[in-house]
Amino acid sequence: MGGQLGSVLFVCLFLGGVAQPPHHVAPNSSFRCNTGYTERDCNVQLGILRRVLGAMDLTPLGQWTWVLVKSDDWKPILHRVHRDPDSPAFTILEKRQIFLEEALFNPRPDRARTLIAKWRMPLDELLPFSVGHELGHALCEEVDEKKANEYGAQFRDMATIRCVPR
């Protein structure tokens, strides 16, 4: 999967400080947008991600890549990697990558209905929920979805996670 997806990524030019990485994120983290994004849309959506991450101490995370993917491209990618196409985010632990769907930042009515029905929460809560969940995977190297949810809730509530060794 890495080779297929890696060839379609580009790094947005972070002009005017709009989408600089959060100050708590390790300096070697990178933020990217999949093809199809304009520079403006990439910067706006990464700015939203920056605000969500801004209150969290992600120093222990180390080097990770955050990738935003256009909603039109989301389901085909998830089918290719054998993931639930109704999930708005996923993590590849081995590659240290977190992928987030555009619908978390800029919802379309059709996708919004699906996400609300599937996750049973308002859209404005789904981005922090998804980020926390994926950080549960990343920070604790957790593969179990239920445990990642528990870690994510811990992280959203306390801005820290206490991982339980496997």
XYZ file of C-alpha atoms in Angstrom:
166
model
C 0.000 0.000 0.000
C 2.791 2.435 0.843
C 4.172 2.528 -2.679
C 0.769 3.064 -4.265
C -0.337 5.795 -1.919
C 3.098 7.336 -1.418
C 3.342 8.266 -5.082
C 0.227 10.450 -4.929
C 1.142 12.593 -1.928
C 2.416 16.105 -1.935
C 3.494 18.379 0.860
C 1.523 21.599 1.079
C 3.500 24.787 1.164
C 2.724 26.214 4.569
C 2.455 29.905 3.773
C 1.897 32.555 6.388
C 2.041 30.094 9.263
C -1.469 28.825 8.531
C -0.645 25.130 8.725
C 2.549 24.942 10.722
C 2.749 21.811 12.861
C 1.469 22.249 16.417
C 4.155 23.214 18.924
C 3.682 19.977 20.902
C 4.224 17.749 17.870
C 7.706 16.348 17.469
C 9.573 18.468 14.917
C 10.072 15.503 12.611
C 6.328 14.910 12.109
C 5.007 15.816 8.695
C 1.602 16.897 7.453
C 0.498 16.136 3.906
C -2.458 16.219 1.590
C -3.284 13.627 -1.024
C -3.586 14.709 -4.649
C -6.700 16.645 -5.554
C -6.238 19.270 -2.857
C -5.615 22.872 -3.737
C -2.909 24.517 -1.695
C -5.566 26.680 -0.017
C -7.821 23.742 0.938
C -4.828 21.787 2.185
C -3.704 24.681 4.377
C -7.208 25.329 5.732
C -7.808 21.697 6.657
C -4.341 21.230 8.126
C -4.985 24.384 10.157
C -8.093 22.725 11.611
C -6.056 19.619 12.409
C -3.442 21.852 14.026
C -6.085 23.336 16.341
C -7.309 19.866 17.349
C -3.753 18.690 18.035
C -2.673 21.963 19.672
C -3.933 21.100 23.144
C -2.282 17.683 23.147
C 1.273 16.854 24.119
C 2.415 14.704 21.216
C 6.119 14.795 21.981
C 6.192 11.024 22.737
C 4.735 10.352 19.284
C 8.012 10.924 17.469
C 8.165 10.827 13.693
C 4.731 10.329 12.131
C 3.094 11.438 8.922
C -0.450 12.809 8.936
C -2.177 12.546 5.555
C -5.453 14.173 4.535
C -7.316 12.372 1.751
C -10.095 13.766 -0.456
C -13.456 12.102 0.199
C -13.754 11.119 -3.478
C -10.577 9.045 -3.107
C -11.285 7.718 0.404
C -13.412 4.620 -0.240
C -11.217 3.220 -3.041
C -8.158 3.578 -0.791
C -9.899 1.881 2.126
C -11.058 -0.953 -0.119
C -7.464 -1.399 -1.318
C -6.143 -1.640 2.229
C -9.068 -3.823 3.381
C -10.485 -1.330 5.881
C -14.044 -0.273 6.695
C -14.996 2.296 4.003
C -17.247 4.082 6.507
C -14.349 4.799 8.831
C -13.122 8.417 8.504
C -9.561 7.625 9.632
C -7.009 4.840 9.840
C -3.457 4.252 10.981
C -0.654 2.194 9.494
C 1.552 1.466 12.494
C 4.444 -0.051 10.503
C 4.743 3.059 8.330
C 3.945 5.513 11.158
C 1.148 7.133 9.141
C -2.291 8.423 10.123
C -4.829 9.057 7.352
C -7.847 11.330 7.799
C -10.733 11.785 5.380
C -11.594 15.239 4.067
C -15.179 14.785 5.341
C -13.875 15.314 8.884
C -12.912 18.864 7.898
C -15.329 19.699 5.086
C -18.370 17.411 5.221
C -20.565 16.765 2.209
C -24.246 15.992 2.890
C -24.108 12.400 1.581
C -20.983 11.518 3.533
C -22.169 13.413 6.623
C -25.339 11.275 6.784
C -23.256 8.090 6.572
C -20.782 9.194 9.248
C -23.498 10.374 11.663
C -25.427 7.110 11.247
C -22.331 4.923 11.620
C -20.643 6.723 14.517
C -23.758 8.089 16.268
C -22.238 11.444 17.110
C -22.418 14.978 15.726
C -19.896 15.772 13.004
C -18.180 18.429 15.120
C -17.268 15.678 17.623
C -16.111 13.178 15.019
C -12.782 14.875 14.184
C -11.490 14.974 17.796
C -12.873 11.464 18.342
C -11.084 10.158 15.229
C -7.806 11.917 16.053
C -7.876 10.590 19.615
C -8.679 7.080 18.424
C -5.832 7.088 15.884
C -3.464 8.459 18.524
C -4.517 5.530 20.713
C -3.231 3.262 17.961
C -0.083 5.334 17.387
C 1.050 6.178 20.914
C 0.332 2.735 22.364
C 1.103 0.733 19.216
C -2.362 -0.694 19.713
C -4.027 -2.801 17.026
C -7.251 -3.514 18.924
C -10.026 -1.068 17.945
C -11.811 -1.169 21.310
C -8.603 -0.438 23.216
C -7.739 2.357 20.773
C -11.165 3.879 21.549
C -10.422 3.697 25.279
C -6.990 5.289 24.816
C -8.514 7.929 22.555
C -11.089 8.863 25.206
C -8.298 9.085 27.782
C -6.310 11.346 25.477
C -9.254 13.634 24.668
C -10.124 13.961 28.373
C -6.637 14.342 29.862
C -4.379 15.212 26.863
C -2.267 12.174 27.762
C -2.454 8.405 27.446
C -1.251 5.792 29.864
C -0.663 2.728 27.678
C -1.146 -0.701 29.190
C 1.609 -3.115 28.076
C 0.351 -6.021 25.995
